[in-house]
Coordinates of C-alpha atoms and ligand atoms in Angstrom, one line a residue:
Chain A
X1 CA 17.1 -21.4 5.7
X2 CA 17.3 -19.0 8.5
X3 CA 20.1 -16.5 8.2
X4 CA 22.4 -14.2 10.3
X5 CA 22.2 -10.5 9.8
X6 CA 25.2 -8.4 10.9
X7 CA 24.7 -4.7 11.2
X8 CA 27.6 -2.3 11.4
X9 CA 27.6 1.5 11.9
X10 CA 24.2 2.1 10.6
X11 CA 23.0 5.6 10.5
X12 CA 19.2 6.0 9.4
X13 CA 17.8 9.3 8.2
X14 CA 14.5 10.9 7.3
X15 CA 15.7 13.6 4.9
X16 CA 18.2 15.4 7.0
X17 CA 17.0 14.3 10.3
X18 CA 19.1 11.5 11.8
X19 CA 16.7 9.2 13.4
X20 CA 18.9 6.3 14.3
X21 CA 22.7 6.5 14.9
X22 CA 25.5 4.0 15.0
X23 CA 23.8 0.6 15.3
X24 CA 26.2 -2.4 15.5
X25 CA 24.6 -5.7 16.2
X26 CA 24.5 -9.3 15.1
X27 CA 21.1 -11.1 14.8
X28 CA 21.4 -14.9 15.2
X29 CA 19.6 -17.4 12.9
X30 CA 16.7 -19.6 14.2
X31 CA 16.1 -17.4 17.2
X32 CA 13.9 -14.5 18.3
X33 CA 15.5 -11.2 18.8
X34 CA 13.3 -8.5 20.6
X35 CA 13.8 -4.7 20.3
X36 CA 12.4 -2.7 23.2
X37 CA 12.6 1.0 24.1
X38 CA 10.5 4.1 24.6
X39 CA 8.4 5.3 21.8
X40 CA 10.1 7.4 19.2
X41 CA 13.4 6.0 19.7
X42 CA 13.6 4.4 16.3
X43 CA 12.8 0.8 16.8
X44 CA 10.4 0.7 13.7
X45 CA 12.9 2.8 11.7
X46 CA 15.7 0.3 12.4
X47 CA 13.5 -2.6 11.8
X48 CA 12.4 -1.2 8.5
X49 CA 15.9 -0.6 7.4
X50 CA 16.7 -4.2 7.7
X51 CA 14.7 -5.1 4.7
X52 CA 14.9 -1.8 2.8
X53 CA 11.4 -0.8 3.5
X54 CA 12.7 2.3 5.0
X55 CA 13.6 3.8 1.6
X56 CA 10.2 3.7 0.1
X57 CA 9.4 6.9 2.1
X58 CA 10.6 9.9 0.2
X59 CA 13.8 11.4 1.3
X60 CA 14.5 8.5 3.6
X61 CA 18.0 7.0 3.4
X62 CA 20.6 4.8 5.3
X63 CA 24.5 4.8 5.7
X64 CA 26.3 1.8 7.0
X65 CA 26.1 -1.9 6.3
X66 CA 23.6 -4.6 6.8
X67 CA 25.2 -7.9 5.7
X68 CA 23.2 -11.1 5.4
X69 CA 25.2 -14.2 4.8
X70 CA 28.1 -12.3 3.5
X71 CA 26.2 -10.1 1.2
X72 CA 25.7 -6.4 1.8
X73 CA 22.0 -5.7 1.4
X74 CA 22.8 -2.0 0.7
X75 CA 25.4 -2.9 -1.9
X76 CA 25.0 -1.1 -5.2
X77 CA 24.0 -4.3 -7.2
X78 CA 21.3 -5.4 -4.8
X79 CA 17.7 -4.8 -5.9
X80 CA 15.5 -3.8 -2.8
X81 CA 12.7 -5.9 -4.1
X82 CA 14.8 -9.2 -3.9
X83 CA 15.8 -8.2 -0.3
X84 CA 12.2 -8.0 0.6
X85 CA 11.5 -11.3 -0.9
X86 CA 14.2 -12.8 1.5
X87 CA 13.2 -10.7 4.5
X88 CA 9.4 -10.6 5.2
X89 CA 7.6 -8.1 7.3
X90 CA 4.4 -8.1 9.6
X91 CA 3.2 -4.7 10.5
X92 CA 1.6 -3.3 13.6
X93 CA -1.9 -3.0 12.3
X94 CA -3.1 -6.1 10.4
X95 CA -3.3 -5.2 6.6
X96 CA -4.8 -8.0 4.6
X97 CA -5.6 -6.9 1.1
X98 CA -9.3 -5.9 1.1
X99 CA -9.9 -6.9 -2.5
X100 CA -8.8 -10.5 -2.0
X101 CA -10.2 -13.5 -0.3
X102 CA -8.4 -15.3 2.5
X103 CA -7.0 -17.8 0.0
X104 CA -5.7 -15.0 -2.4
X105 CA -4.3 -13.1 0.5
X106 CA -2.2 -16.1 1.5
X107 CA -0.6 -16.5 -1.9
X108 CA -0.6 -12.8 -2.7
X109 CA 3.2 -12.8 -2.7
X110 CA 3.2 -15.2 -5.6
X111 CA 0.0 -13.9 -7.4
X112 CA 1.1 -10.3 -7.3
X113 CA 4.5 -11.4 -8.9
X114 CA 2.6 -13.4 -11.5
X115 CA 4.4 -16.6 -10.6
X116 CA 2.7 -19.5 -12.4
X117 CA 1.6 -22.3 -10.1
X118 CA -0.7 -25.3 -10.5
X119 CA -3.9 -25.3 -8.6
X120 CA -2.8 -28.3 -6.5
X121 CA 0.6 -26.4 -5.6
X122 CA -1.3 -23.2 -4.6
X123 CA -3.8 -25.4 -2.4
X124 CA -0.9 -27.0 -0.8
X125 CA 0.9 -23.6 -0.2
X126 CA -2.2 -22.1 1.3
X127 CA -2.8 -25.0 3.6
X128 CA 0.8 -25.1 4.7
X129 CA 1.0 -21.4 5.3
X130 CA -2.2 -21.2 7.2
X131 CA -1.3 -24.2 9.3
X132 CA 2.1 -22.5 9.9
X133 CA 0.3 -19.4 11.2
X134 CA -2.2 -21.5 13.3
X135 CA -5.1 -20.2 11.4
X136 CA -6.0 -23.2 9.3
X137 CA -8.8 -24.8 11.5
X138 CA -10.5 -21.4 11.9
X139 CA -10.7 -20.6 8.3
X140 CA -10.5 -23.8 6.2
X141 CA -14.3 -23.6 5.5
X142 CA -14.4 -20.0 4.3
X143 CA -11.1 -19.6 2.2
X144 CA -13.1 -17.8 -0.5
X145 CA -14.5 -15.2 2.0
X146 CA -12.8 -11.8 2.1
X147 CA -9.8 -11.5 4.6
X148 CA -11.2 -8.3 6.1
X149 CA -14.1 -10.3 7.5
X150 CA -11.7 -11.9 10.2
X151 CA -11.2 -10.6 13.7
X152 CA -8.1 -8.6 14.4
X153 CA -6.1 -11.5 15.6
X154 CA -7.1 -13.6 12.8
X155 CA -6.2 -11.0 10.4
X156 CA -2.8 -10.6 12.0
X157 CA -2.2 -14.4 11.7
X158 CA -3.5 -14.2 8.0
X159 CA -0.8 -11.6 7.5
X160 CA 1.8 -13.8 9.1
X161 CA 0.6 -16.6 6.8
X162 CA 1.0 -14.4 3.8
X163 CA 4.5 -13.4 4.9
X164 CA 5.7 -17.0 5.3
X165 CA 4.1 -18.2 2.2
X166 CA 6.9 -16.5 0.2
X167 CA 9.4 -18.6 2.2
X168 CA 11.5 -15.8 3.6
X169 CA 14.7 -16.3 5.5
X170 CA 14.0 -13.6 8.0
X171 CA 10.6 -12.4 9.5
X172 CA 10.4 -8.9 10.9
X173 CA 7.5 -8.0 13.3
X174 CA 6.8 -4.6 14.2
X175 CA 4.6 -4.6 17.4
X176 CA 2.4 -7.5 15.9
X177 CA 0.4 -7.8 18.9
X178 CA -0.3 -4.1 20.0
X179 CA -3.6 -4.0 18.3
X180 CA -4.8 -7.4 19.6
X181 CA -6.5 -8.8 22.7
X182 CA -4.5 -10.9 25.2
X183 CA -5.9 -14.2 23.8
X184 CA -4.8 -13.3 20.2
X185 CA -1.5 -12.2 21.7
X186 CA -0.9 -15.6 23.2
X187 CA -1.8 -17.3 20.1
X188 CA 0.8 -15.3 18.2
X189 CA 3.5 -15.6 20.8
X190 CA 3.0 -19.4 20.6
X191 CA 3.2 -19.1 16.9
X192 CA 6.5 -17.3 17.0
X193 CA 7.9 -20.0 19.2
X194 CA 7.2 -22.5 16.3
X195 CA 8.3 -20.2 13.6
X196 CA 11.7 -19.6 15.1
X197 CA 12.6 -23.2 14.1
X198 CA 12.6 -22.1 10.4
X199 CA 13.1 -18.4 10.5
X200 CA 15.1 -15.7 12.0
X201 CA 12.7 -13.5 13.7
X202 CA 13.2 -9.8 14.9
X203 CA 10.2 -8.4 16.9
X204 CA 9.6 -4.9 18.1
X205 CA 7.5 -4.8 21.2
X206 CA 6.3 -2.4 23.8
X207 CA 5.4 -5.1 26.1
X208 CA 8.4 -6.2 28.2
X209 CA 6.9 -9.2 29.5
X210 CA 6.5 -10.3 25.9
X211 CA 10.0 -9.7 25.2
X212 CA 11.0 -11.8 28.2
X213 CA 8.6 -14.7 27.3
X214 CA 9.4 -15.1 23.7
X215 CA 13.0 -13.8 22.8
X216 CA 16.5 -15.1 23.2
X217 CA 18.2 -11.8 22.5
X218 CA 17.0 -8.4 23.5
X219 CA 18.2 -5.0 22.2
X220 CA 17.3 -1.9 24.1
X221 CA 17.0 1.4 22.2
X222 CA 17.0 4.8 23.8
X223 CA 17.4 8.4 23.0
X224 CA 18.9 11.2 25.0
X225 CA 16.2 13.8 24.1
X226 CA 13.7 15.0 21.7
X227 CA 15.5 15.8 18.3
X228 CA 18.4 13.4 19.2
X229 CA 19.0 10.3 17.3
X230 CA 18.0 6.9 18.8
X231 CA 20.8 4.5 19.8
X232 CA 21.1 0.9 20.6
X233 CA 22.1 1.1 24.2
X234 CA 22.4 -2.5 25.0
X235 CA 22.2 -5.9 23.3
X236 CA 22.5 -8.9 25.3
X237 CA 20.8 -12.3 26.0
X238 CA 17.2 -11.7 27.2
X239 CA 17.9 -13.4 30.5
X240 CA 20.7 -11.0 31.3
X241 CA 18.9 -7.9 30.1
X242 CA 16.0 -8.7 32.5
X243 CA 18.0 -9.8 35.5
X244 CA 21.4 -8.0 35.3
X245 CA 21.7 -5.4 32.5
X246 CA 25.1 -3.8 31.8
X247 CA 23.6 -0.3 31.4
X248 CA 21.9 1.9 34.2
X249 CA 19.4 3.1 31.5
X250 CA 18.3 -0.3 30.6
X251 CA 17.7 -1.1 34.3
X252 CA 15.7 2.0 34.8
X253 CA 13.6 1.3 31.7
X254 CA 12.9 -2.3 32.6
X255 CA 12.1 -1.5 36.2
X256 CA 9.8 1.4 35.1
X257 CA 12.0 4.0 36.5
X258 CA 12.1 5.8 33.2
X259 CA 12.1 9.5 32.3
Chain B
X1 CA -49.2 16.6 40.6
X2 CA -52.1 16.5 38.2
X3 CA -50.9 19.5 36.3
X4 CA -47.7 17.9 35.6
X5 CA -47.9 16.6 32.0
X6 CA -44.2 15.7 31.4
X7 CA -43.8 12.2 30.3
X8 CA -40.6 11.5 32.1
X9 CA -41.5 11.1 35.7
X10 CA -37.8 10.6 36.8
X11 CA -36.8 13.9 35.5
X12 CA -39.8 15.6 36.8
X13 CA -39.3 14.1 40.2
X14 CA -35.7 15.4 40.5
X15 CA -35.5 18.7 38.9
X16 CA -32.1 19.4 40.7
X17 CA -30.7 16.0 39.6
X18 CA -27.3 15.6 38.1
X19 CA -28.4 16.1 34.6
X20 CA -30.5 19.2 34.0
X21 CA -33.8 18.6 32.5
X22 CA -35.5 20.9 30.1
X23 CA -39.1 21.2 29.0
X24 CA -39.6 20.1 25.4
X25 CA -42.1 21.1 22.8
X26 CA -44.4 18.2 21.8
X27 CA -43.3 16.4 18.8
X28 CA -45.2 18.0 16.0
X29 CA -45.5 21.5 17.5
X30 CA -42.7 23.1 15.5
X31 CA -44.0 22.0 12.3
X32 CA -47.5 23.1 13.2
X33 CA -46.0 26.4 14.2
X34 CA -44.2 26.7 10.9
X35 CA -47.4 25.9 8.9
X36 CA -49.3 28.3 10.8
X37 CA -46.7 31.0 10.0
X38 CA -46.9 30.2 6.3
X39 CA -50.8 30.5 6.5
X40 CA -50.4 33.7 8.2
X41 CA -48.0 34.7 5.4
X42 CA -50.6 33.8 2.9
X43 CA -53.1 36.0 4.7
X44 CA -50.6 38.9 4.8
X45 CA -49.9 38.4 1.2
X46 CA -53.6 38.6 0.3
X47 CA -53.8 42.0 1.9
X48 CA -51.4 43.3 -0.6
X49 CA -52.8 41.4 -3.6
X50 CA -52.1 37.8 -3.4
X51 CA -49.1 36.3 -5.0
X52 CA -47.2 33.0 -4.6
X53 CA -43.8 34.7 -4.1
X54 CA -44.9 37.1 -1.3
X55 CA -46.7 34.2 0.4
X56 CA -43.6 32.1 0.5
X57 CA -41.4 35.1 1.7
X58 CA -43.7 36.2 4.2
X59 CA -44.6 32.6 5.3
X60 CA -41.0 31.5 5.7
X61 CA -40.1 34.6 7.7
X62 CA -43.2 34.4 10.0
X63 CA -42.9 30.5 10.4
X64 CA -39.3 30.7 11.3
X65 CA -39.9 33.5 13.9
X66 CA -42.8 31.6 15.4
X67 CA -40.7 28.3 15.7
X68 CA -37.8 30.3 17.0
X69 CA -39.4 32.5 19.6
X70 CA -41.8 29.7 21.0
X71 CA -38.8 27.2 21.2
X72 CA -36.6 29.8 22.9
X73 CA -39.2 30.7 25.6
X74 CA -40.3 27.3 26.3
X75 CA -37.1 25.0 25.6
X76 CA -34.2 27.6 26.3
X77 CA -31.8 29.4 24.0
X78 CA -29.7 26.4 22.9
X79 CA -32.6 24.5 21.6
X80 CA -34.2 27.6 20.2
X81 CA -31.1 28.3 18.1
X82 CA -31.1 24.6 17.1
X83 CA -34.7 25.0 15.8
X84 CA -33.8 28.3 14.1
X85 CA -30.9 26.7 12.2
X86 CA -33.1 23.6 11.3
X87 CA -35.6 26.1 9.9
X88 CA -33.0 27.9 7.9
X89 CA -31.5 24.7 6.6
X90 CA -34.8 23.2 5.6
X91 CA -35.8 26.5 3.8
X92 CA -32.6 26.6 1.8
X93 CA -33.0 23.0 0.8
X94 CA -36.7 23.8 -0.2
X95 CA -35.3 26.8 -2.3
X96 CA -32.7 24.6 -4.1
X97 CA -35.3 22.1 -5.0
X98 CA -37.6 24.5 -6.6
X99 CA -35.6 24.9 -9.9
X100 CA -34.8 21.2 -10.1
X101 CA -38.5 20.1 -9.7
X102 CA -39.7 22.8 -12.1
X103 CA -37.1 21.8 -14.7
X104 CA -37.9 18.2 -14.5
X105 CA -41.5 19.0 -14.6
X106 CA -41.4 21.3 -17.7
X107 CA -39.0 19.0 -19.6
X108 CA -41.3 16.1 -19.0
X109 CA -44.5 18.1 -19.8
X110 CA -43.2 19.2 -23.0
X111 CA -40.9 16.5 -24.1
X112 CA -43.2 13.6 -23.6
X113 CA -45.1 14.7 -26.7
X114 CA -42.6 13.4 -29.1
X115 CA -41.1 10.6 -27.0
X116 CA -42.2 8.0 -29.4
X117 CA -40.7 5.2 -31.6
X118 CA -40.2 7.6 -34.5
X119 CA -38.0 9.8 -32.4
X120 CA -35.6 6.9 -31.7
X121 CA -35.6 5.3 -35.2
X122 CA -35.8 8.3 -37.6
X123 CA -33.3 10.8 -38.5
X124 CA -34.1 14.3 -39.9
X125 CA -33.0 13.3 -43.4
X126 CA -35.5 15.0 -45.8
X127 CA -37.7 16.0 -43.0
X128 CA -38.9 19.6 -43.1
X129 CA -42.1 19.7 -41.1
X130 CA -43.6 17.3 -38.7
X131 CA -42.2 13.7 -38.0
X132 CA -38.5 13.0 -38.1
X133 CA -36.4 12.1 -35.1
X134 CA -33.1 12.2 -33.4
X135 CA -31.8 8.8 -34.3
X136 CA -28.7 10.3 -35.9
X137 CA -28.1 12.7 -33.0
X138 CA -28.4 10.0 -30.2
X139 CA -26.0 7.8 -32.1
X140 CA -23.7 10.8 -32.7
X141 CA -23.7 11.8 -29.1
X142 CA -23.0 8.2 -28.1
X143 CA -20.1 7.8 -30.4
X144 CA -18.5 11.2 -29.8
X145 CA -18.8 10.8 -26.1
X146 CA -17.3 7.3 -26.4
X147 CA -14.3 8.5 -28.4
X148 CA -13.9 11.3 -25.9
X149 CA -13.9 8.8 -23.1
X150 CA -11.5 6.5 -24.8
X151 CA -9.1 9.6 -25.2
X152 CA -9.5 11.0 -21.6
X153 CA -9.6 8.0 -19.4
X154 CA -6.2 6.7 -20.1
X155 CA -4.5 10.1 -20.1
X156 CA -6.5 11.2 -17.0
X157 CA -6.0 8.0 -15.1
X158 CA -2.2 7.7 -15.9
X159 CA -1.7 11.4 -14.8
X160 CA -3.5 10.7 -11.6
X161 CA -1.2 7.6 -11.0
X162 CA 1.7 9.7 -11.6
X163 CA 0.7 12.3 -9.3
X164 CA -0.2 10.1 -6.5
X165 CA 2.3 7.2 -6.7
X166 CA 5.5 8.6 -8.5
X167 CA 5.4 12.4 -8.7
X168 CA 7.5 14.5 -6.5
X169 CA 8.8 18.0 -6.5
X170 CA 8.4 20.6 -9.2
X171 CA 6.9 18.5 -12.1
X172 CA 4.1 17.3 -9.8
X173 CA 3.3 20.9 -8.7
X174 CA 3.3 22.1 -12.2
X175 CA 1.0 19.3 -13.4
X176 CA -1.4 19.8 -10.5
X177 CA -1.3 23.5 -11.5
X178 CA -2.2 22.9 -15.1
X179 CA -4.9 20.4 -14.2
X180 CA -6.5 23.1 -12.0
X181 CA -6.3 25.6 -14.9
X182 CA -7.7 23.1 -17.3
X183 CA -10.7 22.6 -14.9
X184 CA -11.6 26.3 -15.4
X185 CA -11.4 26.3 -19.2
X186 CA -14.6 27.5 -20.7
X187 CA -16.3 24.9 -23.0
X188 CA -16.2 27.4 -26.0
X189 CA -12.5 27.6 -25.6
X190 CA -12.1 24.0 -25.7
X191 CA -14.1 23.9 -28.9
X192 CA -12.0 26.6 -30.4
X193 CA -8.9 24.8 -29.5
X194 CA -10.0 21.7 -31.2
X195 CA -11.2 23.6 -34.2
X196 CA -7.9 25.4 -34.5
X197 CA -5.9 22.2 -34.1
X198 CA -7.8 20.2 -36.7
X199 CA -7.7 23.2 -39.1
X200 CA -3.9 23.5 -38.7
X201 CA -3.5 19.7 -39.4
X202 CA -6.1 19.0 -42.0
X203 CA -7.0 22.4 -43.5
X204 CA -10.1 24.7 -43.4
X205 CA -12.9 22.5 -44.5
X206 CA -12.1 19.5 -42.3
X207 CA -15.1 18.5 -40.2
X208 CA -15.3 15.2 -38.1
X209 CA -16.7 13.7 -35.0
X210 CA -13.2 13.4 -33.6
X211 CA -13.0 17.1 -33.4
X212 CA -15.8 17.3 -30.9
X213 CA -14.3 14.4 -29.1
X214 CA -11.1 16.1 -28.7
X215 CA -12.7 19.2 -27.5
X216 CA -14.7 17.2 -25.0
X217 CA -11.6 15.4 -24.0
X218 CA -10.1 18.8 -23.0
X219 CA -13.0 19.3 -20.6
X220 CA -13.0 15.7 -19.5
X221 CA -9.4 15.1 -18.7
X222 CA -9.1 17.5 -15.6
X223 CA -12.3 15.9 -14.2
X224 CA -11.0 12.5 -14.6
X225 CA -7.5 13.4 -13.1
X226 CA -9.0 15.2 -10.0
X227 CA -11.5 12.4 -9.1
X228 CA -9.0 9.6 -9.8
X229 CA -6.3 11.5 -7.8
X230 CA -8.7 11.8 -4.8
X231 CA -9.7 8.1 -4.9
X232 CA -6.1 6.8 -5.3
X233 CA -5.1 9.0 -2.2
X234 CA -7.7 7.1 -0.2
X235 CA -6.0 3.8 -0.7
X236 CA -4.3 3.2 2.5
X237 CA -0.5 3.3 2.5
X238 CA -0.4 0.2 4.6
X239 CA -1.7 -1.9 1.6
X240 CA 1.3 -0.6 -0.6
X241 CA 3.7 -1.4 2.1
X242 CA 2.2 -4.9 2.6
X243 CA 2.8 -5.4 -1.0
X244 CA 6.4 -4.1 -1.0
X245 CA 7.1 -6.2 2.0
X246 CA 6.1 -9.3 0.0
X247 CA 8.8 -8.5 -2.5
X248 CA 6.5 -7.0 -5.1
X249 CA 7.8 -4.2 -7.4
X250 CA 6.2 -0.8 -7.2
X251 CA 4.6 -0.9 -10.7
X252 CA 3.0 -4.3 -10.0
X253 CA 1.8 -2.9 -6.5
X254 CA 0.1 -0.1 -8.4
X255 CA -1.5 -2.3 -11.0
X256 CA -2.5 -5.2 -8.7
X257 CA -3.2 -3.7 -5.4
X258 CA -3.9 0.1 -5.7
X259 CA -6.0 0.1 -8.8
X260 CA -8.2 -2.8 -7.7
X261 CA -8.7 -1.4 -4.3
X262 CA -9.8 1.9 -5.9
X263 CA -11.7 0.4 -8.9
X264 CA -15.2 1.4 -7.4
X265 CA -14.2 5.1 -7.0
X266 CA -12.3 5.3 -10.3
X267 CA -15.4 3.9 -12.1
X268 CA -17.8 6.3 -10.4
X269 CA -15.4 9.2 -11.2
X270 CA -15.2 8.3 -14.9
X271 CA -18.9 7.8 -15.2
X272 CA -19.6 11.2 -13.6
X273 CA -17.1 12.8 -15.9
X274 CA -18.8 11.3 -18.9
X275 CA -22.1 12.8 -17.5
X276 CA -20.4 16.1 -17.2
X277 CA -19.5 16.4 -20.8
X278 CA -22.4 14.5 -22.4
X279 CA -24.6 17.6 -22.6
X280 CA -22.0 20.1 -23.8
X281 CA -23.2 22.1 -26.6
X282 CA -20.8 25.0 -27.5
X283 CA -17.7 23.0 -28.4
X284 CA -19.7 20.6 -30.5
X285 CA -21.5 23.5 -32.2
X286 CA -18.3 25.0 -33.5
X287 CA -16.5 21.8 -34.5
X288 CA -18.8 19.0 -35.7
X289 CA -21.8 21.1 -36.4
X290 CA -25.0 19.3 -37.4
X291 CA -26.3 17.2 -40.4
X292 CA -29.8 16.0 -40.9
X293 CA -28.7 12.4 -42.0
X294 CA -27.0 9.6 -40.0
X295 CA -23.2 9.6 -40.1
X296 CA -21.6 7.0 -37.8
X297 CA -18.0 7.6 -38.8
X298 CA -16.4 9.9 -36.3
X299 CA -13.4 10.4 -38.6
X300 CA -15.2 11.9 -41.5
X301 CA -17.8 14.4 -42.0
X302 CA -20.2 16.4 -39.7
X303 CA -22.3 14.6 -37.0
X304 CA -25.3 15.4 -35.2
X305 CA -25.5 15.4 -31.5
X306 CA -28.3 15.8 -29.2
X307 CA -27.3 19.1 -27.6
X308 CA -26.7 20.7 -31.0
X309 CA -29.7 19.1 -32.5
X310 CA -31.8 20.6 -29.6
X311 CA -30.2 24.0 -30.1
X312 CA -30.9 24.0 -34.0
X313 CA -34.4 22.7 -33.6
X314 CA -35.1 25.6 -31.1
X315 CA -33.3 28.4 -32.9
X316 CA -34.0 27.6 -36.6
X317 CA -37.6 26.2 -36.6
X318 CA -39.0 25.8 -40.2
X319 CA -42.5 26.4 -41.1
X320 CA -43.9 23.9 -38.7
X321 CA -42.7 25.5 -35.6
X322 CA -44.5 23.4 -33.0
X323 CA -42.9 20.3 -34.5
X324 CA -39.5 21.7 -34.1
X325 CA -40.2 22.9 -30.6
X326 CA -41.4 19.5 -29.6
X327 CA -38.4 17.8 -31.0
X328 CA -36.2 20.2 -29.1
X329 CA -37.8 19.4 -25.7
X330 CA -37.7 15.7 -26.4
X331 CA -34.0 15.9 -27.2
X332 CA -33.6 17.7 -23.9
X333 CA -35.5 14.9 -22.2
X334 CA -33.5 12.2 -23.7
X335 CA -30.3 14.0 -22.6
X336 CA -31.5 14.4 -19.1
X337 CA -32.3 10.6 -19.2
X338 CA -28.7 9.9 -20.4
X339 CA -27.2 11.9 -17.5
X340 CA -29.5 10.3 -15.0
X341 CA -28.7 6.8 -16.3
X342 CA -25.0 7.6 -16.0
X343 CA -25.5 8.8 -12.4
X344 CA -27.3 5.7 -11.5
X345 CA -24.7 3.6 -13.2
X346 CA -22.1 5.5 -11.2
X347 CA -23.8 4.6 -7.9
X348 CA -24.2 0.9 -9.0
X349 CA -20.4 0.8 -9.9
X350 CA -19.5 2.0 -6.5
X351 CA -21.9 -0.4 -4.9
X352 CA -20.7 -3.5 -6.6
X353 CA -17.0 -2.9 -6.9
X354 CA -16.5 -1.6 -3.5
X355 CA -14.2 -4.1 -1.4
X356 CA -16.4 -6.5 0.5
X357 CA -15.9 -6.6 4.1
X358 CA -17.8 -10.0 4.6
X359 CA -18.7 -9.2 8.1
Ligands
ADP1 N1 7.8 9.0 8.0 C1 8.7 9.7 8.9 N2 9.3 10.9 8.6 C2 10.0 11.5 9.4 N3 10.3 11.2 10.6 C3 9.9 9.9 11.1 C4 9.1 9.2 10.2 N4 8.7 8.1 10.9 C5 9.3 8.2 12.1 N5 10.0 9.3 12.1 C6 10.8 9.7 13.3 O1 11.8 8.9 13.6 C7 12.0 8.7 14.9 C8 11.9 7.2 15.3 O2 10.6 6.8 15.0 P1 10.0 5.3 15.1 O3 11.1 4.5 14.5 O4 8.7 5.2 14.6 O5 10.0 5.1 16.6 P2 9.5 3.9 17.5 O6 9.0 2.7 16.5 O7 10.6 3.4 18.4 O8 8.3 4.4 18.4 C9 11.0 9.5 15.6 O9 11.7 10.8 16.0 C10 9.9 9.9 14.5 O10 9.5 11.2 14.7
MG2 MG1 7.1 1.9 16.2

């Protein structure tokens, strides 16, 4: 049930500070969209505004439109909690719930919302999600152990399993591999390749090779100086961005001639 | 080379190596020097008419000086300063331990006399001399403390949740300020507050355990708020965000993610706040007073409590003075055992409820 997201004229604020300005972009379903750019240019901020996680910070607000399948996510009658059920998120640092077992972590989205399910149903959901996150074989014998006992890469895949267990339409990932070793990174990249069959994936990454390897579309964010808002400079198919970008700044950044 | 006694030949062989090597005092030398200083202090004290106090004072000064000067000469100034500070810290620790050890010893020494079955099974009903016990006071303390806990924990916990999870701006600052003020309320004032409150509501002659419980709550609530607030702040924000990102509303996140993660710290804080008020005397003295018989109903009539029991045994002994004094000491001992049990319980709670890492 992957869905398209259309963003128009999006301004994102922290209090009075305009962090990201004037983003217009269309994110394709069933594909991976990568966001690259120097630190502090607003990639995370933009990503978090897509599922209304931005506004959980005090004073944070958004102007503009984010439309998913014809519905404005920032419309007056839309509950942010429902938006987040449709658009899941994986964070930079793996954050499994420390009080829960691996099993409970996977079904946390249902448990925390008190959704009643039969034992056989949850068993099935746990297996399906863990298989979906390529983690089943590694943890199937210790589902009742705490999730925090896994390695960093396994924890991150557990978080992915937890995110896909609620069956979202879109999956946002904020530098999901930056805390991981190269082997775990590869495992997660492979996984993204499989997940894009079912989900729309948006990934922020610092690693340009990663963007080149996994994504179909790439967006380059940049900012003119400290205190200036970040902007989406260029948004194009990944091949074009990496071979023949429209903008000089993109080319400079990609070839390492930056700043 | 036979005179070289240093144990590390590599350092000895290359005195100008990349890492500067220093000579070290043998392992037990500082302790020996310190004890020698104490012995010298005892000698000095004997010259001026021996006393323990002067021995300790002279001894500590001489011992510290001996260790510092020797270490400075042999090991250099940085190590010398290190040893000096070690001596000072150890001495401070020793001084801090003196009242504790002396108190525990005295209470055990005098309190064990009446720590018998009678003490736990008899009240003071119709007892004027020997015998009797604190059955009524022990139960009274348990009941009043329990009621105080039942009042304070919800109020304190909800306040802390508001401050950490929801509060912003002026109201939050005002609440924090008033909690700080409450922390400093003298216990007698808390007692007078409860007394005035219940007198206003139920008239002059009203006496009940609940008055004491309310007074204790006034003292307990700020402690619960403060400790819970600190613990809730320790819950990583990432966990809250992980929960929001799954489409879980905020209140469910607080109830099902934040509180369970913090449960060990919350339990510990509550237990320690109970320990803080269980020995309060003044507010109970002016509210619930004392009776000789057993009253288990906290909503009607005076009740006995251990601290007030001890106070009256001590200040108003009848004809059998020694029996009253013995009971006072035993009551104090039981109270200390209560507090210690609560502290141990707090440790067990934090051990067993802490999130398991499973590594
Ligand atoms: N919680 C916050 N409060 C205020 N400003 C913030 C906050 N988080 C990020 N910012 C600011 O927003 C801008 C974009 O940050 P971010 O989105 O984290 O950048 P990126 O993820 O691209 O490195 C930066 O200038 C940063 O200082
Ligand atoms: Mg970021």
